[in-house]
Coordinates of C-alpha atoms (C1' of nucleotides) in Angstrom, one line a residue:
Chain H
M660 CA 0.0 0.0 0.0
S661 CA 1.2 3.5 -0.7
L662 CA -0.1 7.0 -0.2
R663 CA -2.5 8.3 -2.7
I664 CA -3.5 12.0 -2.9
F665 CA -6.3 13.8 -4.7
N666 CA -4.4 16.3 -6.7
V667 CA -6.6 19.4 -7.4
L668 CA -4.2 20.1 -10.3
G669 CA -5.7 17.6 -12.7
R670 CA -8.5 16.6 -10.3
E671 CA -7.6 13.0 -9.8
K672 CA -6.3 10.7 -7.1
Q673 CA -2.6 10.0 -7.8
E674 CA 0.0 8.0 -6.1
F675 CA 2.2 10.3 -4.1
V676 CA 5.8 10.3 -5.4
P677 CA 8.0 12.9 -3.7
I678 CA 10.7 14.6 -5.7
E679 CA 13.4 13.3 -3.4
P680 CA 12.7 9.9 -1.9
G681 CA 11.8 10.1 1.8
R682 CA 11.5 13.9 1.8
V683 CA 8.5 16.1 1.4
N684 CA 8.7 19.9 0.8
M685 CA 5.4 21.5 1.6
Y686 CA 4.0 25.0 1.5
V687 CA 0.6 26.0 2.9
C688 CA -0.9 29.5 2.6
G689 CA -1.0 31.0 6.0
P690 CA -3.3 33.7 7.5
T691 CA -3.4 37.4 6.9
V692 CA -2.9 38.7 10.4
Y693 CA -5.3 41.5 10.9
D694 CA -7.8 39.8 13.3
H695 CA -8.1 36.8 15.5
A696 CA -8.1 33.4 13.7
H697 CA -11.6 31.9 13.3
I698 CA -12.7 28.3 13.2
G699 CA -12.4 28.2 9.4
H700 CA -8.7 28.7 9.9
A701 CA -8.8 25.9 12.5
K702 CA -10.3 23.6 9.9
S703 CA -7.5 24.4 7.4
Y704 CA -4.6 24.2 9.7
V705 CA -5.8 21.2 11.7
A706 CA -6.2 19.4 8.3
F707 CA -2.7 20.2 7.2
D708 CA -1.4 19.5 10.7
V709 CA -2.8 16.0 10.5
I710 CA -1.4 15.6 7.0
V711 CA 2.1 16.6 8.1
R712 CA 1.9 14.4 11.2
Y713 CA 0.8 11.5 9.1
L714 CA 3.6 12.0 6.5
R715 CA 6.1 12.1 9.4
Y716 CA 4.5 9.0 10.9
S717 CA 4.9 7.4 7.5
G718 CA 8.6 8.1 7.6
Y719 CA 8.9 11.2 5.5
D720 CA 11.3 14.0 6.4
V721 CA 8.9 16.9 6.0
L722 CA 9.9 20.5 5.6
Y723 CA 6.7 22.5 6.3
V724 CA 6.6 26.2 5.4
Q725 CA 3.5 28.3 6.1
N726 CA 3.7 32.0 5.5
I727 CA 2.3 34.9 7.6
T728 CA 0.8 37.6 5.4
D729 CA 1.4 40.9 6.9
V730 CA 1.3 43.2 3.9
G731 CA -0.2 43.5 0.5
H732 CA -3.5 41.8 1.0
L733 CA -5.9 44.5 -0.1
L734 CA -9.6 45.0 0.4
E735 CA -11.9 45.5 -2.6
T736 CA -11.6 49.2 -2.0
G737 CA -7.9 49.0 -2.5
E738 CA -7.2 49.6 1.1
D739 CA -4.7 47.4 2.9
R740 CA -6.4 45.2 5.5
I741 CA -3.7 45.8 8.0
L742 CA -3.6 49.5 7.6
R743 CA -7.4 49.7 7.9
K744 CA -7.2 47.7 11.1
A745 CA -4.5 49.9 12.5
R746 CA -6.5 52.9 11.7
Q747 CA -9.6 51.5 13.4
A748 CA -7.6 50.4 16.4
Q749 CA -5.7 53.7 16.5
S750 CA -2.5 51.6 16.4
V751 CA 0.4 51.1 14.0
P752 CA 0.5 48.4 11.4
M753 CA 3.4 46.4 12.7
K754 CA 1.9 46.3 16.1
I755 CA -1.3 44.9 14.6
V756 CA 0.7 42.4 12.7
E757 CA 2.6 41.4 15.9
D758 CA -0.5 41.1 18.0
Y759 CA -2.4 38.9 15.7
T760 CA 0.5 36.8 14.7
R761 CA 1.0 36.0 18.4
S762 CA -2.8 35.4 18.7
Y763 CA -2.7 33.0 15.8
F764 CA 0.1 30.9 17.2
E765 CA -1.5 31.0 20.6
D766 CA -4.7 29.5 19.0
M767 CA -2.8 26.9 17.0
D768 CA -0.8 25.9 20.0
A769 CA -4.0 25.5 22.0
L770 CA -5.5 23.3 19.3
G771 CA -2.4 21.1 19.3
V772 CA -1.3 22.2 15.8
V773 CA 2.4 21.5 15.4
R774 CA 4.1 24.6 14.3
P775 CA 5.4 24.9 10.8
D776 CA 9.1 24.5 10.4
I777 CA 9.4 28.0 8.9
S778 CA 6.8 30.8 9.2
P779 CA 8.1 33.5 6.9
R780 CA 6.5 36.9 6.8
A781 CA 5.8 38.7 3.6
S782 CA 7.2 42.0 5.0
G783 CA 10.5 40.3 5.7
H784 CA 10.9 39.1 2.1
I785 CA 10.5 42.3 0.1
P786 CA 13.9 41.9 -1.7
E787 CA 13.0 38.4 -2.8
Q788 CA 9.7 39.6 -4.1
I789 CA 11.3 42.5 -6.0
K790 CA 13.8 40.1 -7.5
M791 CA 11.1 37.8 -8.8
I792 CA 9.2 40.7 -10.2
E793 CA 12.3 41.9 -12.0
T794 CA 12.7 38.4 -13.5
L795 CA 9.1 38.5 -14.7
L796 CA 9.7 41.9 -16.3
A797 CA 12.8 40.7 -18.0
K798 CA 11.0 37.7 -19.4
G799 CA 8.2 39.8 -20.7
H800 CA 5.5 38.4 -18.4
A801 CA 5.0 41.8 -16.6
Y802 CA 4.8 45.5 -17.4
V803 CA 5.1 48.7 -15.5
V804 CA 2.4 51.4 -15.3
N805 CA 2.7 54.5 -13.2
G806 CA 5.0 52.9 -10.6
S807 CA 3.0 49.7 -10.4
V808 CA 3.8 46.4 -11.9
Y809 CA 1.2 44.0 -13.3
F810 CA 1.4 40.4 -14.4
D811 CA 0.3 39.9 -18.0
V812 CA -1.9 36.8 -17.9
T813 CA -2.0 36.5 -21.7
S814 CA 1.8 35.7 -21.5
D815 CA 1.1 32.5 -19.6
P816 CA -0.8 29.9 -21.8
D817 CA -1.3 27.8 -18.7
Y818 CA -3.1 30.5 -16.7
G819 CA -6.3 29.0 -15.3
K820 CA -5.1 25.4 -15.2
L821 CA -5.7 24.9 -11.5
S822 CA -9.2 26.5 -11.2
N823 CA -10.3 25.5 -14.7
R824 CA -10.8 28.9 -16.0
R825 CA -10.4 30.0 -19.6
L826 CA -9.4 33.6 -20.1
E827 CA -12.0 34.1 -23.0
E828 CA -14.8 33.0 -20.7
Q829 CA -13.6 35.3 -17.9
E830 CA -13.5 38.5 -19.9
A831 CA -17.2 38.7 -20.5
G832 CA -18.0 38.6 -16.8
A833 CA -14.9 40.5 -15.6
R834 CA -15.7 43.2 -13.2
D835 CA -14.6 46.8 -13.8
T836 CA -12.5 48.0 -11.0
V837 CA -11.3 51.5 -10.2
R838 CA -7.8 50.7 -11.4
A839 CA -8.7 48.6 -14.4
D840 CA -7.6 51.3 -16.7
E841 CA -4.0 50.7 -15.6
K842 CA -4.1 47.0 -16.7
R843 CA -3.9 45.7 -20.2
N844 CA -6.3 42.9 -19.4
P845 CA -8.9 42.8 -16.7
E846 CA -7.4 39.6 -15.3
D847 CA -3.9 41.0 -15.0
F848 CA -3.0 41.2 -11.3
A849 CA -0.6 43.4 -9.4
L850 CA 2.9 42.3 -8.6
W851 CA 3.9 45.6 -7.1
K852 CA 1.7 48.6 -6.2
K853 CA 2.7 52.2 -6.1
A854 CA 2.1 53.5 -2.6
E855 CA -0.2 56.5 -2.3
P856 CA 1.0 59.1 0.2
E857 CA -1.3 57.9 2.9
H858 CA -0.1 54.3 2.5
I859 CA 2.4 53.9 5.3
L860 CA 3.4 50.3 4.6
R861 CA 5.9 51.1 1.8
W862 CA 9.3 50.0 0.5
D863 CA 11.8 51.3 -2.0
S864 CA 11.8 49.5 -5.4
P865 CA 13.1 50.0 -8.9
W866 CA 9.7 51.4 -9.7
G867 CA 9.5 53.9 -6.8
E868 CA 8.0 53.5 -3.3
G869 CA 5.4 50.9 -3.1
F870 CA 4.4 47.5 -1.7
P871 CA 4.1 44.0 -3.0
G872 CA 0.9 42.4 -4.4
W873 CA -0.7 39.7 -2.3
H874 CA 0.2 36.7 -4.5
I875 CA 3.9 37.4 -5.1
E876 CA 4.9 36.7 -1.5
C877 CA 3.9 33.0 -1.6
S878 CA 5.8 32.5 -4.8
A879 CA 8.9 34.3 -3.6
M880 CA 9.0 32.6 -0.2
A881 CA 8.1 29.1 -1.4
K882 CA 11.0 29.5 -3.8
K883 CA 13.4 30.7 -1.2
Y884 CA 12.7 27.9 1.3
L885 CA 11.6 25.0 -0.9
G886 CA 13.1 25.6 -4.3
T887 CA 11.6 26.2 -7.7
T888 CA 9.6 23.0 -7.6
F889 CA 8.4 21.4 -4.5
D890 CA 6.0 18.5 -3.5
I891 CA 2.9 19.8 -1.9
H892 CA 1.1 23.1 -1.9
G893 CA -1.9 23.5 0.4
G894 CA -4.5 26.0 1.2
G895 CA -8.2 26.7 1.4
I896 CA -10.4 26.0 -1.6
D897 CA -11.7 29.6 -1.5
N898 CA -8.2 30.8 -2.5
I899 CA -8.0 28.6 -5.6
F900 CA -8.9 31.7 -7.6
P901 CA -7.3 34.1 -8.0
H902 CA -4.6 33.6 -5.3
N903 CA -3.4 30.0 -6.1
E904 CA -3.8 30.5 -9.8
C905 CA -1.7 33.6 -9.7
E906 CA 1.0 31.9 -7.6
I907 CA 1.4 29.3 -10.3
A908 CA 1.4 31.8 -13.1
Q909 CA 4.1 33.9 -11.5
S910 CA 6.3 31.1 -10.3
E911 CA 6.2 29.0 -13.4
S912 CA 6.7 32.0 -15.6
A913 CA 9.7 33.3 -13.6
N914 CA 11.3 29.9 -12.9
D915 CA 10.5 28.0 -16.1
A916 CA 9.8 25.0 -13.9
P917 CA 6.7 23.4 -12.4
F918 CA 5.6 25.1 -9.2
A919 CA 4.1 22.4 -6.9
N920 CA 3.5 18.8 -7.9
Y921 CA 0.5 18.2 -5.7
W922 CA -2.2 20.7 -4.8
L923 CA -4.3 19.9 -1.7
L924 CA -7.2 22.3 -1.0
V925 CA -9.3 22.2 2.1
G926 CA -13.1 22.6 2.0
S927 CA -14.7 25.6 3.6
L928 CA -16.4 25.8 7.0
T929 CA -19.9 27.1 7.5
V930 CA -21.6 28.1 10.7
D931 CA -25.2 26.8 11.1
G932 CA -25.3 26.4 7.3
V933 CA -24.0 29.8 6.3
K934 CA -20.5 30.5 5.1
M935 CA -18.4 32.2 7.6
S936 CA -16.3 35.0 6.5
K937 CA -14.4 37.9 8.0
S938 CA -16.2 40.5 5.9
L939 CA -19.7 39.1 6.8
G940 CA -18.7 39.5 10.4
N941 CA -20.4 36.2 11.4
F942 CA -17.3 34.4 12.2
R943 CA -16.6 32.5 15.4
T944 CA -13.0 32.8 16.6
I945 CA -11.0 29.8 17.8
K946 CA -10.9 31.5 21.1
D947 CA -14.7 31.5 21.2
A948 CA -14.8 27.8 20.3
L949 CA -12.3 26.9 23.0
Q950 CA -14.5 28.5 25.6
S951 CA -17.2 25.9 24.9
Y952 CA -15.2 22.8 23.8
R953 CA -11.9 21.3 24.6
P954 CA -9.3 21.3 21.8
E955 CA -9.4 17.6 21.2
V956 CA -13.1 17.7 20.7
I957 CA -12.7 20.5 18.1
R958 CA -10.1 18.4 16.3
T959 CA -12.4 15.4 16.5
F960 CA -15.2 17.4 15.0
L961 CA -13.0 18.7 12.2
L962 CA -11.6 15.3 11.4
T963 CA -15.0 13.6 11.1
A964 CA -15.4 15.1 7.7
H965 CA -12.8 14.6 4.9
Y966 CA -10.5 17.6 4.6
S967 CA -11.6 18.4 1.1
N968 CA -15.3 18.5 2.0
P969 CA -17.1 21.5 3.6
I970 CA -18.2 21.1 7.2
D971 CA -20.8 22.9 9.2
Y972 CA -20.1 24.1 12.7
S973 CA -23.1 23.7 14.9
D974 CA -23.6 22.8 18.6
D975 CA -25.3 19.5 17.6
A976 CA -22.3 18.5 15.6
L977 CA -19.9 19.5 18.3
Q978 CA -22.0 17.6 20.9
A979 CA -21.8 14.5 18.7
A980 CA -18.0 15.0 18.4
T981 CA -17.8 15.3 22.2
G982 CA -19.6 12.0 22.6
G983 CA -17.3 10.3 20.1
W984 CA -14.2 11.7 21.6
E985 CA -15.3 10.7 25.1
R986 CA -15.9 7.2 24.1
I987 CA -12.3 6.8 22.9
N988 CA -10.8 8.6 25.8
N989 CA -12.8 6.7 28.4
A990 CA -11.3 3.6 26.9
V991 CA -7.9 5.1 27.0
R992 CA -8.3 6.1 30.6
L993 CA -9.5 2.7 31.6
L994 CA -6.7 1.1 29.7
R995 CA -4.0 3.2 31.4
R996 CA -5.5 2.6 34.8
T997 CA -5.5 -1.2 34.1
M998 CA -1.8 -0.9 33.0
A999 CA -0.9 0.7 36.3
G1000 CA -1.7 -2.5 38.1
A1001 CA -1.0 -5.1 35.4
P1002 CA 1.5 -7.9 35.8
Q1003 CA 4.5 -8.2 33.5
S1004 CA 3.1 -11.0 31.5
E1005 CA 1.8 -12.1 28.1
A1006 CA -1.7 -12.7 29.5
G1007 CA -4.4 -11.8 26.9
S1008 CA -1.9 -11.5 24.1
D1009 CA -4.3 -13.4 21.7
F1010 CA -5.8 -10.0 21.2
L1011 CA -2.6 -8.9 19.5
P1012 CA -3.8 -9.6 16.0
R1013 CA -6.7 -7.3 16.6
V1014 CA -4.2 -4.5 17.6
E1015 CA -2.3 -5.0 14.4
E1016 CA -5.5 -5.0 12.4
A1017 CA -6.4 -1.6 14.0
R1018 CA -3.1 -0.1 12.9
R1019 CA -3.4 -1.6 9.4
A1020 CA -6.9 -0.2 9.0
F1021 CA -5.8 3.2 10.2
I1022 CA -2.9 3.3 7.7
E1023 CA -5.1 2.1 4.9
A1024 CA -7.6 4.9 5.6
M1025 CA -5.0 7.6 5.8
D1026 CA -3.1 6.4 2.8
D1027 CA -6.3 7.0 0.9
D1028 CA -6.0 10.7 0.6
F1029 CA -5.8 11.2 4.3
N1030 CA -9.3 9.8 5.0
T1031 CA -9.6 10.9 8.6
P1032 CA -13.3 10.0 9.0
R1033 CA -12.5 6.4 8.1
A1034 CA -9.4 6.4 10.3
L1035 CA -11.6 7.6 13.1
A1036 CA -14.2 5.0 12.5
G1037 CA -11.5 2.3 12.6
L1038 CA -10.4 3.7 16.0
Q1039 CA -14.0 3.6 17.2
E1040 CA -14.4 0.0 16.2
F1041 CA -11.1 -0.9 17.8
T1042 CA -12.3 0.9 21.0
R1043 CA -15.4 -1.3 21.1
D1044 CA -13.3 -4.4 21.2
V1045 CA -10.8 -2.9 23.6
N1046 CA -13.7 -2.0 26.0
A1047 CA -15.0 -5.5 25.7
L1048 CA -11.6 -6.9 26.5
L1049 CA -10.9 -4.6 29.4
N1050 CA -14.3 -5.3 30.9
S1051 CA -14.2 -9.1 30.3
G1052 CA -12.5 -9.8 33.6
Q1053 CA -9.8 -11.9 32.0
P1054 CA -6.2 -11.4 33.1
L1055 CA -4.3 -9.0 31.0
G1056 CA -0.5 -8.6 31.0
L1057 CA 1.5 -5.5 30.4
A1058 CA 2.5 -6.8 26.9
I1059 CA -0.9 -6.6 25.3
L1060 CA -1.9 -3.5 27.3
T1061 CA 1.2 -1.7 26.1
A1062 CA 0.5 -2.7 22.5
I1063 CA -3.0 -1.3 22.7
N1064 CA -1.8 1.8 24.3
A1065 CA 0.7 2.3 21.5
V1066 CA -2.1 2.4 19.0
Y1067 CA -3.9 5.1 20.9
T1068 CA -0.7 7.0 21.6
T1069 CA 0.8 7.0 18.1
L1070 CA -2.3 7.1 16.0
G1071 CA -4.9 8.8 18.1
G1072 CA -2.3 11.0 19.7
G1073 CA 0.7 11.4 17.4
V1074 CA -1.2 11.5 14.1
L1075 CA -4.7 12.8 14.9
G1076 CA -3.9 14.7 18.0
I1077 CA -7.0 13.7 19.9
V1078 CA -5.5 11.4 22.6
G1079 CA -3.1 12.6 25.2
Q1080 CA 0.2 10.9 25.6
S1081 CA -0.4 10.2 29.3
E1082 CA -2.8 11.3 32.1
A1083 CA -1.4 14.7 32.8
A1084 CA -1.1 15.5 36.4
S1085 CA -0.3 19.0 37.6
S1086 CA 0.4 19.6 41.3
D1087 CA -3.1 21.1 41.6
G1088 CA -4.5 18.1 39.9
Q1089 CA -2.7 15.8 42.4
R1090 CA -4.3 17.7 45.3
E1091 CA -7.7 17.5 43.7
A1092 CA -7.2 13.8 43.0
A1093 CA -6.3 13.2 46.6
L1094 CA -9.5 15.0 47.8
V1095 CA -11.7 13.1 45.4
E1096 CA -10.1 9.8 46.5
L1097 CA -10.9 10.8 50.1
L1098 CA -14.6 11.3 49.2
I1099 CA -14.6 8.1 47.3
A1100 CA -13.4 6.3 50.4
M1101 CA -16.0 7.9 52.5
R1102 CA -18.7 6.9 50.0
A1103 CA -17.3 3.4 49.9
Q1104 CA -17.7 3.1 53.7
A1105 CA -21.3 4.4 53.4
R1106 CA -22.0 1.7 50.8
V1107 CA -20.6 -1.0 52.9
N1108 CA -23.0 0.2 55.6
K1109 CA -25.8 0.2 53.0
N1110 CA -26.2 3.9 53.7
Y1111 CA -27.2 4.6 50.1
A1112 CA -28.7 8.0 51.0
E1113 CA -25.2 9.2 52.1
S1114 CA -23.3 7.5 49.2
D1115 CA -25.7 8.9 46.6
R1116 CA -25.4 12.3 48.2
I1117 CA -21.6 12.3 47.8
R1118 CA -21.9 11.1 44.3
S1119 CA -24.4 13.7 43.2
E1120 CA -22.5 16.5 45.0
L1121 CA -19.4 15.6 43.1
A1122 CA -21.4 15.4 39.9
R1123 CA -22.6 18.9 40.5
I1124 CA -19.0 20.1 40.3
G1125 CA -18.3 18.0 37.3
I1126 CA -16.8 14.9 38.8
V1127 CA -18.3 11.7 37.6
L1128 CA -17.9 8.5 39.6
E1129 CA -18.0 5.0 38.1
D1130 CA -18.3 1.9 40.3
R1131 CA -16.3 -0.9 38.8
P1132 CA -15.9 -4.5 40.2
D1133 CA -12.4 -3.6 41.4
G1134 CA -13.3 -0.2 42.9
T1135 CA -14.6 3.2 42.1
I1136 CA -12.9 5.4 39.5
W1137 CA -13.6 9.0 38.7
R1138 CA -13.2 11.5 35.8
V1139 CA -13.8 15.1 35.1
Q1140 CA -16.8 15.8 32.8
S1141 CA -15.8 17.6 29.7
Chain M
rG793 C1' -24.1 33.4 -16.4
rA794 C1' -19.1 30.6 -16.1
rC795 C1' -16.5 27.1 -13.2
rG796 C1' -16.5 23.7 -9.2
rU797 C1' -18.5 20.5 -5.2
rG798 C1' -22.4 18.0 -3.3
rG799 C1' -27.5 16.1 -2.3
rU800 C1' -27.1 9.1 2.1
rG801 C1' -31.5 7.3 8.3
rG802 C1' -33.7 11.8 13.9
rC803 C1' -28.5 14.4 13.4
rG804 C1' -23.2 14.4 11.8
rG805 C1' -20.8 11.6 8.1
rA806 C1' -18.0 7.3 5.3
rG807 C1' -18.5 4.0 1.3
rU808 C1' -19.6 0.6 -2.7
rG809 C1' -21.8 -2.0 -9.8
rG810 C1' -24.5 -7.2 -6.8
rC811 C1' -22.6 -9.9 -0.2
rU812 C1' -26.5 -7.4 6.3
rG813 C1' -25.1 0.8 3.1
rA814 C1' -19.4 1.9 7.9
rC815 C1' -18.5 4.8 12.2
rG816 C1' -20.1 8.4 15.9
rC817 C1' -24.2 11.0 18.3
rU818 C1' -29.4 10.6 19.6
rG819 C1' -33.9 7.5 20.9
rC820 C1' -35.8 2.7 22.5
rG821 C1' -35.0 -2.4 24.7
rG822 C1' -31.6 -5.6 27.3
rU823 C1' -27.0 -7.2 30.3
rC824 C1' -24.2 -5.3 34.3
rU825 C1' -25.1 -2.1 39.0
rG826 C1' -28.0 -1.4 45.7
rC827 C1' -29.4 2.7 42.2
rA828 C1' -26.5 5.0 38.7
rA829 C1' -22.4 6.0 35.5
rA830 C1' -19.3 3.7 32.0
rA831 C1' -19.2 -0.4 28.9
rC832 C1' -21.2 -4.3 26.0
rC833 C1' -25.5 -6.5 23.1
rG834 C1' -29.9 -5.7 20.2
rU835 C1' -33.0 -2.2 17.6
rA836 C1' -34.8 2.2 14.6
rU837 C1' -39.2 4.3 7.9
rA838 C1' -31.7 6.6 4.6
rC839 C1' -28.8 6.5 -0.8
rA840 C1' -33.0 14.2 -4.1
rC841 C1' -36.2 13.3 -8.7
rG842 C1' -36.7 11.4 -13.9
rG843 C1' -34.5 8.7 -17.7
rG844 C1' -30.4 5.6 -19.8
rU845 C1' -26.3 1.7 -19.7
rU846 C1' -26.3 -3.2 -17.3
rC847 C1' -28.3 -9.7 -15.8
rG848 C1' -28.1 -6.1 -11.7
rA849 C1' -27.1 1.0 -9.7
rU850 C1' -27.2 4.3 -4.1
rU851 C1' -22.6 3.6 -6.8
rC852 C1' -21.5 4.7 -14.1
rC853 C1' -23.9 8.3 -18.0
rC854 C1' -27.6 12.2 -19.3
rG855 C1' -31.3 15.6 -17.7
rU856 C1' -34.2 18.2 -13.8
rC857 C1' -34.6 20.3 -9.1
rC858 C1' -32.1 21.9 -4.8
rA859 C1' -27.8 23.4 -1.7
rC860 C1' -23.1 25.3 -1.2
rG861 C1' -18.4 27.5 -2.9
rU862 C1' -15.4 30.5 -6.4
rC863 C1' -15.5 34.4 -10.3
rU864 C1' -9.7 39.5 -7.9
rC865 C1' -12.6 40.6 0.4
rC866 C1' -11.7 35.5 3.0
rA867 C1' -8.1 29.4 5.5

RNA sequence: GACGUGGUGGCGGAGUGGCUGACGCUGCGGUCUGCAAAACCGUAUACACGGGUUCGAUUCCCGUCCACGUCUCCA
């Protein structure tokens, strides 16, 4: 079995063959940092997080680059998003950029998203962008007008190959913009924009003071860190046009080499059936979501749909994800508790083939275009059998328990990021645990005395503060309700 | 309008040319329990509509309807 990926470029599932065996160079379009990240960002970056984690689990040496856009991403009005935010917040652009970059990483860390290896900023790569623009000019793919530089889409016969757009078809419906008169063709896009006096994000260039267009940063930075041709380019489907299309046009025209071999685009996220977007103002931030649901539950929710499909964020769906996540984690908790008192033996090892089957099914699902819903389903089926085993009363040695735990730790934890590596215990947690154990002992005494009124009172009082008790044949265990 | 994706049970959401259409959630019944909880077992009227191809289609093709996305604001 080998990894197969749905390549948006060509729209077919293909066997994944990296340029250099064992290595994967990967670029994912990052956020424009002018506001807090929303759960749509979470969907995208959790998806690529799992993809990177799985590639690494599969043995690939992955170099993961994800940019931070801090300049050049204009609004329809021609105003820079970051400048507008700075004006609204009565702040300065680079402070806005810094604040929201930190906020972004804070959110990603909270969601357990492994950080990219390189997080280059557009504003830190102006020379690289200028150089690429000069190359495009020299090759006749771009032209200068009034201190701005535009890419001539008619110079690239492949323009439109990713999003399946033909120039002829576009022209009829092309929108007139304020600056259209500067362009030779309506579809031409800015590589460099002349800065008006009020535009304070500005740099010197061969064409006067200005700032880079939005698309050129990705081309320039991908080239700098990954080379002219790299393996995987990722992003959100909503950026397929124009952004991704323009990236390809610029890079391939400038480098005379293919840009990315595989394009993976993530489906959008809606909230209660409506598309969420910054401009509509109906977006839920990741910080909002984390108020209501724990990070692993949010990840579980996002991974129940295939990355390329859209997903709808609703309380019902998150509740269902909570239930599914708890089922797996209840099993893991029971497993680890059983391990703590298990003998060093091979007892119960006839379950080992089932463990191997679980791993095999998981790999098969993930090898099929990172099919996390199927991988998750396999883990759930495995959990059913694990629960049955753990509750069967038969003696279980450390060997089999360790093997089961490894599945949860490496696949549920290491790849999907929804299972903890161990039961974390802070010092506060230890004190809390000791107190709960004390109450459990008191309740046990009451039960021995058949004083059920008292034992039930303890149980319901604990439940009120979110601690759930479970009486098992070998004693009472407890957990914090999520 | 163009391009693209999709319409699966009470909900979310996989998947397949024929074998009982996963998995999770929810509901109901059962086992276990002092009672619960957790877990396990069982169960519930699902493949938008109309044609076509085929021995046979939910799965392939065409059309219709609907939903969503993109068409230089967005991961």
